[in-house]
Short mmCIF file of C-alpha atoms in Angstrom, two decimals:
data_model
loop_
_atom_site.label_atom_id
_atom_site.label_comp_id
_atom_site.label_asym_id
_atom_site.label_seq_id
_atom_site.Cartn_x
_atom_site.Cartn_y
_atom_site.Cartn_z
CA MET A 1 0.00 0.00 0.00
CA SER A 2 3.03 2.30 0.33
CA ASP A 3 3.24 2.43 -3.47
CA ILE A 4 -0.32 3.73 -3.62
CA VAL A 5 0.51 6.39 -1.01
CA ARG A 6 3.49 7.58 -3.03
CA GLU A 7 1.51 7.49 -6.27
CA PHE A 8 -1.37 9.55 -4.90
CA LYS A 9 0.80 11.89 -2.80
CA MET A 10 0.11 12.71 0.83
CA PRO A 11 2.08 14.10 3.78
CA GLU A 12 4.76 11.57 4.71
CA LYS A 13 3.79 11.79 8.39
CA LEU A 14 0.36 10.38 7.50
CA ALA A 15 1.59 7.40 5.48
CA PHE A 16 1.06 5.05 8.44
CA PHE A 17 -2.70 5.46 8.04
CA ALA A 18 -2.37 3.45 4.83
CA ASP A 19 0.47 1.00 5.44
CA GLU A 20 0.62 0.24 9.19
CA SER A 21 -1.74 -1.65 11.48
CA TRP A 22 -2.76 0.06 14.72
CA ARG A 23 -6.01 -0.09 16.67
CA TYR A 24 -5.93 3.72 17.09
CA LYS A 25 -4.42 6.04 14.50
CA GLY A 26 -4.52 9.76 15.12
CA ALA A 27 -3.29 13.01 13.64
CA TYR A 28 -3.67 16.32 15.43
CA GLY A 29 -2.20 19.73 14.79
CA GLY A 30 -2.75 23.19 13.44
CA ARG A 31 -4.34 24.73 10.39
CA GLY A 32 -3.02 23.90 6.94
CA SER A 33 -1.42 20.58 7.88
CA GLY A 34 -3.38 18.52 5.36
CA LYS A 35 -4.65 16.08 8.00
CA SER A 36 -8.14 15.53 6.64
CA TRP A 37 -6.93 15.62 3.06
CA GLY A 38 -4.23 13.00 3.66
CA ILE A 39 -6.41 10.69 5.77
CA ALA A 40 -9.13 10.82 3.10
CA ARG A 41 -6.57 9.64 0.55
CA ALA A 42 -5.40 6.83 2.83
CA LEU A 43 -8.98 5.64 3.32
CA LEU A 44 -9.78 5.72 -0.38
CA ALA A 45 -6.55 3.92 -1.27
CA ARG A 46 -7.45 1.15 1.18
CA ALA A 47 -11.06 0.91 -0.02
CA ALA A 48 -9.94 0.74 -3.66
CA MET A 49 -7.49 -2.10 -2.97
CA GLN A 50 -9.48 -4.21 -0.52
CA SER A 51 -13.03 -4.54 0.71
CA THR A 52 -13.47 -1.96 3.45
CA ARG A 53 -16.54 -0.98 5.42
CA ALA A 54 -15.91 2.51 6.83
CA LEU A 55 -17.87 4.81 9.11
CA CYS A 56 -16.98 8.51 8.92
CA GLY A 57 -18.38 10.16 12.02
CA ARG A 58 -18.28 13.29 14.11
CA GLU A 59 -19.84 14.20 17.43
CA ILE A 60 -22.84 16.01 15.94
CA GLN A 61 -23.96 15.67 12.32
CA ASP A 62 -27.36 17.01 11.36
CA SER A 63 -26.90 16.69 7.61
CA ILE A 64 -24.61 15.01 5.07
CA ARG A 65 -23.15 18.48 4.31
CA GLU A 66 -21.52 18.47 7.74
CA SER A 67 -19.65 15.22 7.00
CA VAL A 68 -16.50 14.45 5.00
CA HIS A 69 -18.64 13.18 2.11
CA GLU A 70 -17.73 16.15 -0.10
CA LEU A 71 -14.04 15.85 0.80
CA LEU A 72 -13.96 12.14 -0.15
CA SER A 73 -15.92 12.77 -3.35
CA GLY A 74 -13.44 15.42 -4.42
CA GLN A 75 -10.44 13.22 -3.62
CA ILE A 76 -11.88 10.36 -5.68
CA LYS A 77 -11.75 12.62 -8.74
CA ARG A 78 -8.29 14.04 -7.94
CA MET A 79 -6.85 10.56 -7.35
CA GLY A 80 -8.31 9.21 -10.60
CA LEU A 81 -10.41 6.63 -8.75
CA SER A 82 -13.77 7.36 -10.33
CA GLY A 83 -13.68 3.88 -11.88
CA TYR A 84 -13.43 2.37 -8.38
CA PHE A 85 -16.35 4.10 -6.63
CA ASN A 86 -19.95 5.14 -7.07
CA VAL A 87 -20.59 8.36 -5.17
CA ARG A 88 -24.17 8.42 -3.90
CA GLU A 89 -25.96 11.22 -2.10
CA SER A 90 -25.43 9.82 1.41
CA TYR A 91 -22.81 7.08 0.95
CA ILE A 92 -19.98 5.88 -1.28
CA GLU A 93 -19.78 2.30 -2.59
CA GLY A 94 -17.08 0.31 -4.34
CA ARG A 95 -17.53 -0.67 -7.98
CA ARG A 96 -14.87 -3.40 -8.02
CA ASN A 97 -15.41 -4.75 -4.51
CA ASP A 98 -18.00 -4.36 -1.78
CA SER A 99 -16.33 -1.41 -0.06
CA TYR A 100 -18.87 0.88 1.58
CA VAL A 101 -18.37 4.27 3.23
CA PHE A 102 -21.17 5.87 5.22
CA PHE A 103 -21.54 8.92 7.45
CA SER A 104 -23.15 9.56 10.82
CA GLY A 105 -23.23 11.71 13.90
CA LEU A 106 -22.02 9.87 16.98
CA LYS A 107 -23.37 11.48 20.14
CA HIS A 108 -27.00 10.41 19.82
CA LYS A 109 -26.73 7.74 17.12
CA ILE A 110 -24.14 5.17 18.18
CA ASP A 111 -26.73 2.68 19.39
CA GLY A 112 -28.64 2.98 16.12
CA ILE A 113 -25.72 2.44 13.72
CA LYS A 114 -26.58 -0.74 11.82
CA SER A 115 -23.99 -3.49 11.45
CA ALA A 116 -21.49 -1.58 13.56
CA GLU A 117 -19.78 -4.87 14.34
CA ASP A 118 -18.77 -5.13 10.64
CA ILE A 119 -16.93 -1.79 10.51
CA ASP A 120 -13.28 -2.03 9.47
CA VAL A 121 -12.40 1.65 9.87
CA CYS A 122 -14.11 4.35 11.91
CA TRP A 123 -12.75 7.79 11.02
CA VAL A 124 -13.70 10.46 13.58
CA GLU A 125 -13.18 13.88 12.05
CA GLU A 126 -13.09 17.04 14.23
CA ALA A 127 -12.46 14.69 17.13
CA ASP A 128 -11.70 17.56 19.50
CA THR A 129 -15.42 18.03 20.13
CA VAL A 130 -16.11 14.38 20.99
CA SER A 131 -17.13 13.92 24.61
CA ASP A 132 -15.73 11.37 26.99
CA GLY A 133 -19.14 9.67 27.12
CA THR A 134 -19.18 9.26 23.34
CA TRP A 135 -15.69 7.72 23.35
CA ARG A 136 -16.72 5.24 26.04
CA LYS A 137 -19.62 4.08 23.90
CA LEU A 138 -17.92 4.21 20.51
CA THR A 139 -14.72 2.26 21.14
CA PRO A 140 -16.36 -1.05 22.17
CA THR A 141 -18.88 -0.65 19.33
CA ILE A 142 -16.09 -0.86 16.73
CA ARG A 143 -15.24 -4.45 17.62
CA LYS A 144 -14.53 -6.36 14.39
CA PRO A 145 -11.18 -8.24 14.60
CA GLY A 146 -8.51 -5.99 13.12
CA SER A 147 -10.77 -2.93 13.07
CA GLU A 148 -9.24 0.51 13.47
CA ILE A 149 -10.35 3.87 14.86
CA TRP A 150 -8.88 6.88 13.06
CA LEU A 151 -8.90 10.39 14.54
CA SER A 152 -8.12 13.82 13.15
CA TRP A 153 -8.48 17.11 15.00
CA ASN A 154 -7.19 20.56 15.77
CA PRO A 155 -6.74 20.63 19.57
CA SER A 156 -8.54 23.42 21.39
CA HIS A 157 -7.45 23.11 25.00
CA LEU A 158 -5.23 20.86 27.05
CA TYR A 159 -7.96 19.18 29.04
CA ALA A 160 -10.37 18.34 26.22
CA PRO A 161 -11.36 14.64 26.54
CA THR A 162 -9.87 13.65 23.16
CA TYR A 163 -6.50 15.26 23.88
CA GLN A 164 -6.33 13.70 27.34
CA ARG A 165 -7.42 10.28 26.09
CA TYR A 166 -5.20 9.99 23.02
CA VAL A 167 -2.24 12.34 23.56
CA VAL A 168 -1.66 12.68 27.30
CA LYS A 169 -2.55 9.07 28.13
CA PRO A 170 -2.74 7.22 24.80
CA PRO A 171 -4.11 3.65 24.83
CA GLU A 172 -2.02 0.65 23.94
CA ASN A 173 -1.71 -0.23 20.25
CA SER A 174 -1.98 3.39 19.15
CA LYS A 175 0.02 5.76 16.96
CA ILE A 176 -0.85 9.43 17.39
CA VAL A 177 1.19 12.08 15.57
CA ARG A 178 1.28 15.85 15.56
CA VAL A 179 1.15 17.26 12.03
CA ASN A 180 1.50 20.93 11.12
CA TRP A 181 1.80 23.20 8.11
CA GLN A 182 5.53 22.48 7.79
CA ASP A 183 4.68 18.81 7.14
CA ASN A 184 2.30 19.54 4.28
CA PRO A 185 4.11 19.49 0.90
CA PHE A 186 1.03 21.07 -0.68
CA PHE A 187 0.84 24.09 1.64
CA THR A 188 -0.32 26.93 -0.60
CA ASP A 189 0.85 30.53 -0.94
CA GLU A 190 -2.62 31.66 0.15
CA LEU A 191 -2.34 29.68 3.41
CA GLU A 192 1.16 31.05 3.99
CA ALA A 193 -0.14 34.61 3.65
CA GLU A 194 -2.89 33.79 6.15
CA ARG A 195 -0.34 32.28 8.55
CA GLN A 196 1.90 35.34 8.35
CA ASP A 197 -1.07 37.60 9.04
CA SER A 198 -1.98 35.52 12.09
CA LEU A 199 1.63 35.63 13.27
CA SER A 200 1.56 39.44 13.21
CA ARG A 201 -1.90 39.86 14.76
CA GLU A 202 -2.35 37.14 17.37
CA THR A 203 -0.69 36.57 20.71
CA ASP A 204 1.95 33.85 20.66
CA GLU A 205 -0.35 31.52 22.62
CA VAL A 206 -3.21 31.89 20.14
CA TYR A 207 -0.89 31.60 17.13
CA GLN A 208 0.67 28.42 18.55
CA ASN A 209 -2.80 26.96 19.01
CA ILE A 210 -4.10 27.86 15.55
CA TRP A 211 -1.05 27.00 13.44
CA GLU A 212 1.20 24.76 15.54
CA GLY A 213 -1.44 22.60 17.22
CA VAL A 214 -0.44 23.52 20.78
CA PRO A 215 -3.53 23.25 23.01
CA LEU A 216 -4.53 26.19 25.16
CA GLU A 217 -4.49 25.86 28.94
CA ALA A 218 -8.20 26.75 28.97
CA LYS A 219 -11.01 26.99 26.47
CA GLU A 220 -11.03 30.04 24.17
CA GLY A 221 -13.20 32.70 25.76
CA ALA A 222 -12.85 31.03 29.16
CA VAL A 223 -13.73 33.31 32.05
CA TYR A 224 -10.74 32.21 34.12
CA ALA A 225 -8.26 31.52 31.31
CA LYS A 226 -5.60 33.94 32.62
CA GLU A 227 -6.01 32.77 36.21
CA ILE A 228 -5.76 29.08 35.30
CA ARG A 229 -2.68 29.72 33.17
CA GLU A 230 -0.95 31.63 35.98
CA ALA A 231 -1.88 28.98 38.56
CA ARG A 232 -0.25 26.32 36.39
CA ALA A 233 2.85 28.45 35.76
CA ASP A 234 3.22 29.22 39.48
CA GLY A 235 2.97 25.55 40.48
CA ARG A 236 -0.39 26.06 42.23
CA ILE A 237 -2.09 23.15 40.46
CA THR A 238 -0.28 20.36 42.21
CA SER A 239 -0.51 17.79 45.00
CA VAL A 240 -1.99 19.58 48.00
CA PRO A 241 -1.78 17.95 51.45
CA VAL A 242 -4.73 18.02 53.82
CA GLU A 243 -3.89 19.67 57.13
CA ARG A 244 -5.74 17.51 59.64
CA SER A 245 -5.42 20.20 62.32
CA LYS A 246 -7.25 22.74 60.14
CA PRO A 247 -11.04 22.76 59.58
CA VAL A 248 -12.45 22.31 56.08
CA THR A 249 -14.96 24.77 54.65
CA THR A 250 -17.35 23.67 51.89
CA ILE A 251 -18.83 25.99 49.26
CA TRP A 252 -21.92 24.76 47.40
CA ASP A 253 -23.85 25.39 44.23
CA ILE A 254 -27.11 23.44 44.52
CA GLY A 255 -28.56 22.16 41.27
CA LYS A 256 -32.23 21.85 40.46
CA ARG A 257 -32.28 20.01 37.13
CA ASP A 258 -28.49 20.03 36.80
CA ALA A 259 -25.64 19.02 39.11
CA THR A 260 -24.77 20.13 42.63
CA ALA A 261 -21.11 21.16 42.97
CA ILE A 262 -19.06 21.47 46.17
CA TRP A 263 -15.55 22.85 46.69
CA PHE A 264 -13.56 21.91 49.83
CA CYS A 265 -10.96 24.38 51.09
CA GLN A 266 -8.62 25.17 53.99
CA TRP A 267 -6.83 28.37 54.96
CA VAL A 268 -3.19 27.63 55.85
CA GLY A 269 -1.29 30.85 56.50
CA PHE A 270 -2.03 33.06 53.50
CA GLU A 271 -2.65 30.02 51.26
CA LEU A 272 -6.18 29.01 50.30
CA ARG A 273 -5.80 25.30 49.71
CA ILE A 274 -8.51 23.81 47.51
CA ILE A 275 -8.21 20.21 48.61
CA ASP A 276 -11.23 18.52 47.02
CA TYR A 277 -14.23 18.82 44.71
CA TYR A 278 -17.46 16.86 44.41
CA GLU A 279 -20.27 16.96 41.85
CA ALA A 280 -23.39 14.82 41.53
CA HIS A 281 -26.97 14.84 40.24
CA HIS A 282 -30.25 14.29 42.04
CA ASP A 283 -28.87 13.42 45.49
CA SER A 284 -30.89 14.32 48.58
CA PRO A 285 -29.40 16.42 51.41
CA ALA A 286 -28.96 13.21 53.39
CA ASP A 287 -26.91 11.69 50.54
CA TYR A 288 -24.59 14.70 50.54
CA VAL A 289 -24.13 14.50 54.31
CA GLN A 290 -23.14 10.84 53.99
CA MET A 291 -20.63 11.78 51.29
CA LEU A 292 -19.14 14.47 53.51
CA GLN A 293 -18.82 12.03 56.39
CA ARG A 294 -17.12 9.42 54.17
CA LYS A 295 -14.42 11.91 53.21
CA GLY A 296 -13.40 12.13 56.86
CA TYR A 297 -12.54 15.82 57.03
CA VAL A 298 -13.10 17.99 60.10
CA TYR A 299 -15.59 20.64 58.97
CA ASP A 300 -16.47 24.10 60.17
CA LEU A 301 -19.03 25.72 57.84
CA ASP A 302 -21.09 24.71 54.80
CA TRP A 303 -21.79 27.78 52.65
CA LEU A 304 -24.96 27.38 50.58
CA PRO A 305 -26.30 29.64 47.80
CA HIS A 306 -29.18 31.96 48.59
CA ASP A 307 -31.75 29.69 46.90
CA ALA A 308 -31.08 27.02 49.55
CA THR A 309 -33.60 28.94 51.67
CA ALA A 310 -36.41 28.45 49.14
CA GLU A 311 -39.12 25.81 49.38
CA ARG A 312 -39.04 23.21 46.61
CA LEU A 313 -41.87 21.18 45.19
CA GLY A 314 -41.99 17.75 46.80
CA MET A 315 -39.42 18.63 49.48
CA ILE A 316 -40.24 18.93 53.17
CA GLY A 317 -38.52 22.11 54.29
CA THR A 318 -35.64 23.83 52.53
CA VAL A 319 -32.21 22.49 51.67
CA ARG A 320 -30.83 24.71 54.40
CA SER A 321 -33.21 23.41 57.06
CA GLN A 322 -32.65 19.76 56.09
CA LEU A 323 -28.87 20.06 56.23
CA ALA A 324 -29.11 21.90 59.57
CA ALA A 325 -31.37 19.16 60.92
CA LEU A 326 -28.70 16.62 59.93
CA GLY A 327 -26.14 18.43 62.08
CA ARG A 328 -24.42 20.60 59.49
CA ASN A 329 -23.26 24.13 60.40
CA VAL A 330 -24.92 26.00 57.54
CA GLN A 331 -24.39 29.57 56.33
CA ILE A 332 -25.89 31.38 53.32
CA THR A 333 -23.62 33.01 50.75
CA PRO A 334 -24.50 36.67 50.09
CA ASN A 335 -26.36 37.10 46.81
CA LEU A 336 -24.32 39.27 44.40
CA PRO A 337 -24.59 39.82 40.63
CA VAL A 338 -22.71 37.20 38.59
CA ASN A 339 -19.97 39.50 37.28
CA ASP A 340 -19.37 40.94 40.76
CA GLY A 341 -18.88 37.40 42.05
CA ILE A 342 -16.52 36.59 39.19
CA ALA A 343 -14.44 39.66 40.06
CA LEU A 344 -14.12 38.45 43.66
CA ALA A 345 -13.24 34.92 42.51
CA ARG A 346 -10.44 36.37 40.39
CA THR A 347 -9.17 38.19 43.48
CA ILE A 348 -8.70 34.97 45.44
CA PHE A 349 -7.14 33.00 42.57
CA PRO A 350 -3.52 34.05 43.35
CA ARG A 351 -3.89 32.52 46.84
CA CYS A 352 -5.42 29.24 45.63
CA TYR A 353 -3.53 25.95 45.52
CA PHE A 354 -5.58 23.25 43.78
CA ASP A 355 -5.10 19.54 44.31
CA GLU A 356 -4.67 18.33 40.74
CA VAL A 357 -6.19 14.89 41.31
CA ARG A 358 -9.01 15.46 43.79
CA CYS A 359 -10.07 18.71 42.08
CA ALA A 360 -9.73 17.44 38.48
CA ASP A 361 -13.44 17.71 37.65
CA GLY A 362 -13.72 21.15 39.23
CA LEU A 363 -10.68 22.43 37.34
CA HIS A 364 -12.18 21.00 34.15
CA ALA A 365 -15.30 23.07 34.82
CA LEU A 366 -13.27 26.25 35.45
CA ARG A 367 -11.34 25.75 32.21
CA ASN A 368 -14.55 25.36 30.20
CA TYR A 369 -16.62 28.12 31.82
CA ALA A 370 -16.71 30.65 29.00
CA TYR A 371 -18.41 33.83 27.89
CA LYS A 372 -21.18 33.62 25.32
CA PHE A 373 -19.92 34.04 21.75
CA ASN A 374 -21.80 36.50 19.54
CA GLN A 375 -21.96 34.84 16.12
CA ASP A 376 -23.02 38.05 14.36
CA ASP A 377 -20.20 40.24 15.67
CA LYS A 378 -17.71 37.34 16.12
CA VAL A 379 -16.81 38.46 19.63
CA PHE A 380 -17.27 37.14 23.14
CA GLY A 381 -19.84 38.92 25.26
CA VAL A 382 -19.73 39.86 28.94
CA VAL A 383 -22.18 37.20 30.16
CA PRO A 384 -20.95 33.63 30.78
CA HIS A 385 -22.67 30.83 28.89
CA HIS A 386 -24.73 28.53 31.11
CA ASP A 387 -23.85 24.88 30.51
CA TRP A 388 -22.44 21.89 32.40
CA ALA A 389 -19.35 23.89 33.44
CA SER A 390 -21.49 26.46 35.25
CA ASN A 391 -22.04 24.22 38.27
CA GLY A 392 -18.42 24.09 39.43
CA ALA A 393 -17.76 27.65 38.26
CA ASP A 394 -20.75 29.04 40.17
CA ALA A 395 -19.62 27.30 43.35
CA PHE A 396 -16.14 28.79 42.87
CA ARG A 397 -17.70 32.22 42.36
CA TYR A 398 -19.46 31.76 45.70
CA LEU A 399 -16.07 30.94 47.23
CA GLY A 400 -14.84 34.39 46.20
CA ILE A 401 -17.92 36.00 47.74
CA VAL A 402 -17.50 34.06 50.99
CA MET A 403 -13.84 35.05 51.30
CA GLN A 404 -14.83 38.73 50.86
CA ASP A 405 -17.67 38.40 53.37
CA ARG A 406 -15.39 36.86 55.98
CA GLY A 407 -12.66 39.47 55.50
CA HIS A 408 -10.06 37.10 54.03
CA LEU A 409 -9.48 39.33 51.02
CA ALA A 410 -8.00 41.98 53.32
CA LYS A 411 -4.96 39.75 53.72
CA PRO A 412 -1.95 40.55 51.54
CA ALA A 413 -1.62 38.51 48.38
CA THR A 414 0.66 35.51 48.59
CA PRO A 415 4.02 36.33 46.99
CA LYS A 416 4.97 34.18 44.03
CA ARG A 417 7.04 31.38 45.47
CA ARG A 418 7.10 27.65 45.61
CA PRO A 419 4.78 26.36 48.34
CA ALA A 420 6.11 24.67 51.42
CA PHE A 421 4.64 21.37 50.23
CA SER A 422 5.75 19.43 47.16
CA THR A 423 4.39 20.45 43.75
CA ASP A 424 5.17 16.97 42.44
CA TRP A 425 1.91 15.03 42.67
CA MET A 426 3.87 11.77 42.62
CA SER A 427 5.52 12.67 45.94
#
């Protein structure tokens, strides 16, 4: 198959898609690298030479126009393979063998994909948007002996599920490569002009993400992007010890139809140590109290949002009264406008040390909590978007309000220094 790759021309870094056997094959990188173009050629070369049943999927696909159908159709003509394939409106079939290429969204359609057990190749394009839940369902679905899962994507941020799953901690029997514009022998003058313009206009971090495939520390437009980046640079996302002699304060955001989020923190000197995070759906106050008891911390106060004092349909008493009846020392967080709370949360960030393991889900929420994007003006607004990340981010906002209310923000900021404890989480 290497002869076909050379004959039809593709970036050398992508040749393994056509002539090597791996369960997972992936290519990620920046704009202009030729990833999709090269992988399309590898798939068509394989399907022309041998019977191949291929699924081309992405997280959400509402129409065939959102798939790689047009890309594959164009490559069939450019590669001179029109005699090998019939291009139909919603699928591509082999003329000389029974190769078959079809297209589907993945998030809501995995269970309905017919004959998934017969798939030889599953190519996931724009894989950066694929959720962890989709990956957990997709990978065992592609189960034919010798079947392969191919991925191509431009990484957005470091903690996106696809980047974590296939770059940071790649599975066995995988080959994942970074491919950029320098690796594309067909990089055009027009793309080079666009790259130079980006180099002159963008910050180095944004340029590196767009053109060199370097993931951002946080999602673009993230509310706490700067604070997260500085916390990482200062060694404040690390392994944080629990001081058993110090009480633990919990800060809550109570969900109605979404999740309840809880941050656990300790003041040690001028350091605000964020030692733990918990998030769950549909638990009763008694369930949360049991969880708190299982963790074994010595608690002082549980700070609840202002709506914990409201009556809820089907609930006897309020969340506040139920937790108090179960022996919790409950306080209510002052109710401030969202952006005022965000400003206070930013104020406490330089004092925060986050346990990287126990607070992983909370940090993931903070990295993804972003301002709404105005599609018409192509700018981010001043109001955060409400989604799954809002639960942990709202609870952290309440933490900033609580620290202001209790006078902690009057303390001098912690000077930049290495903490007294180890920043090596393996220690």
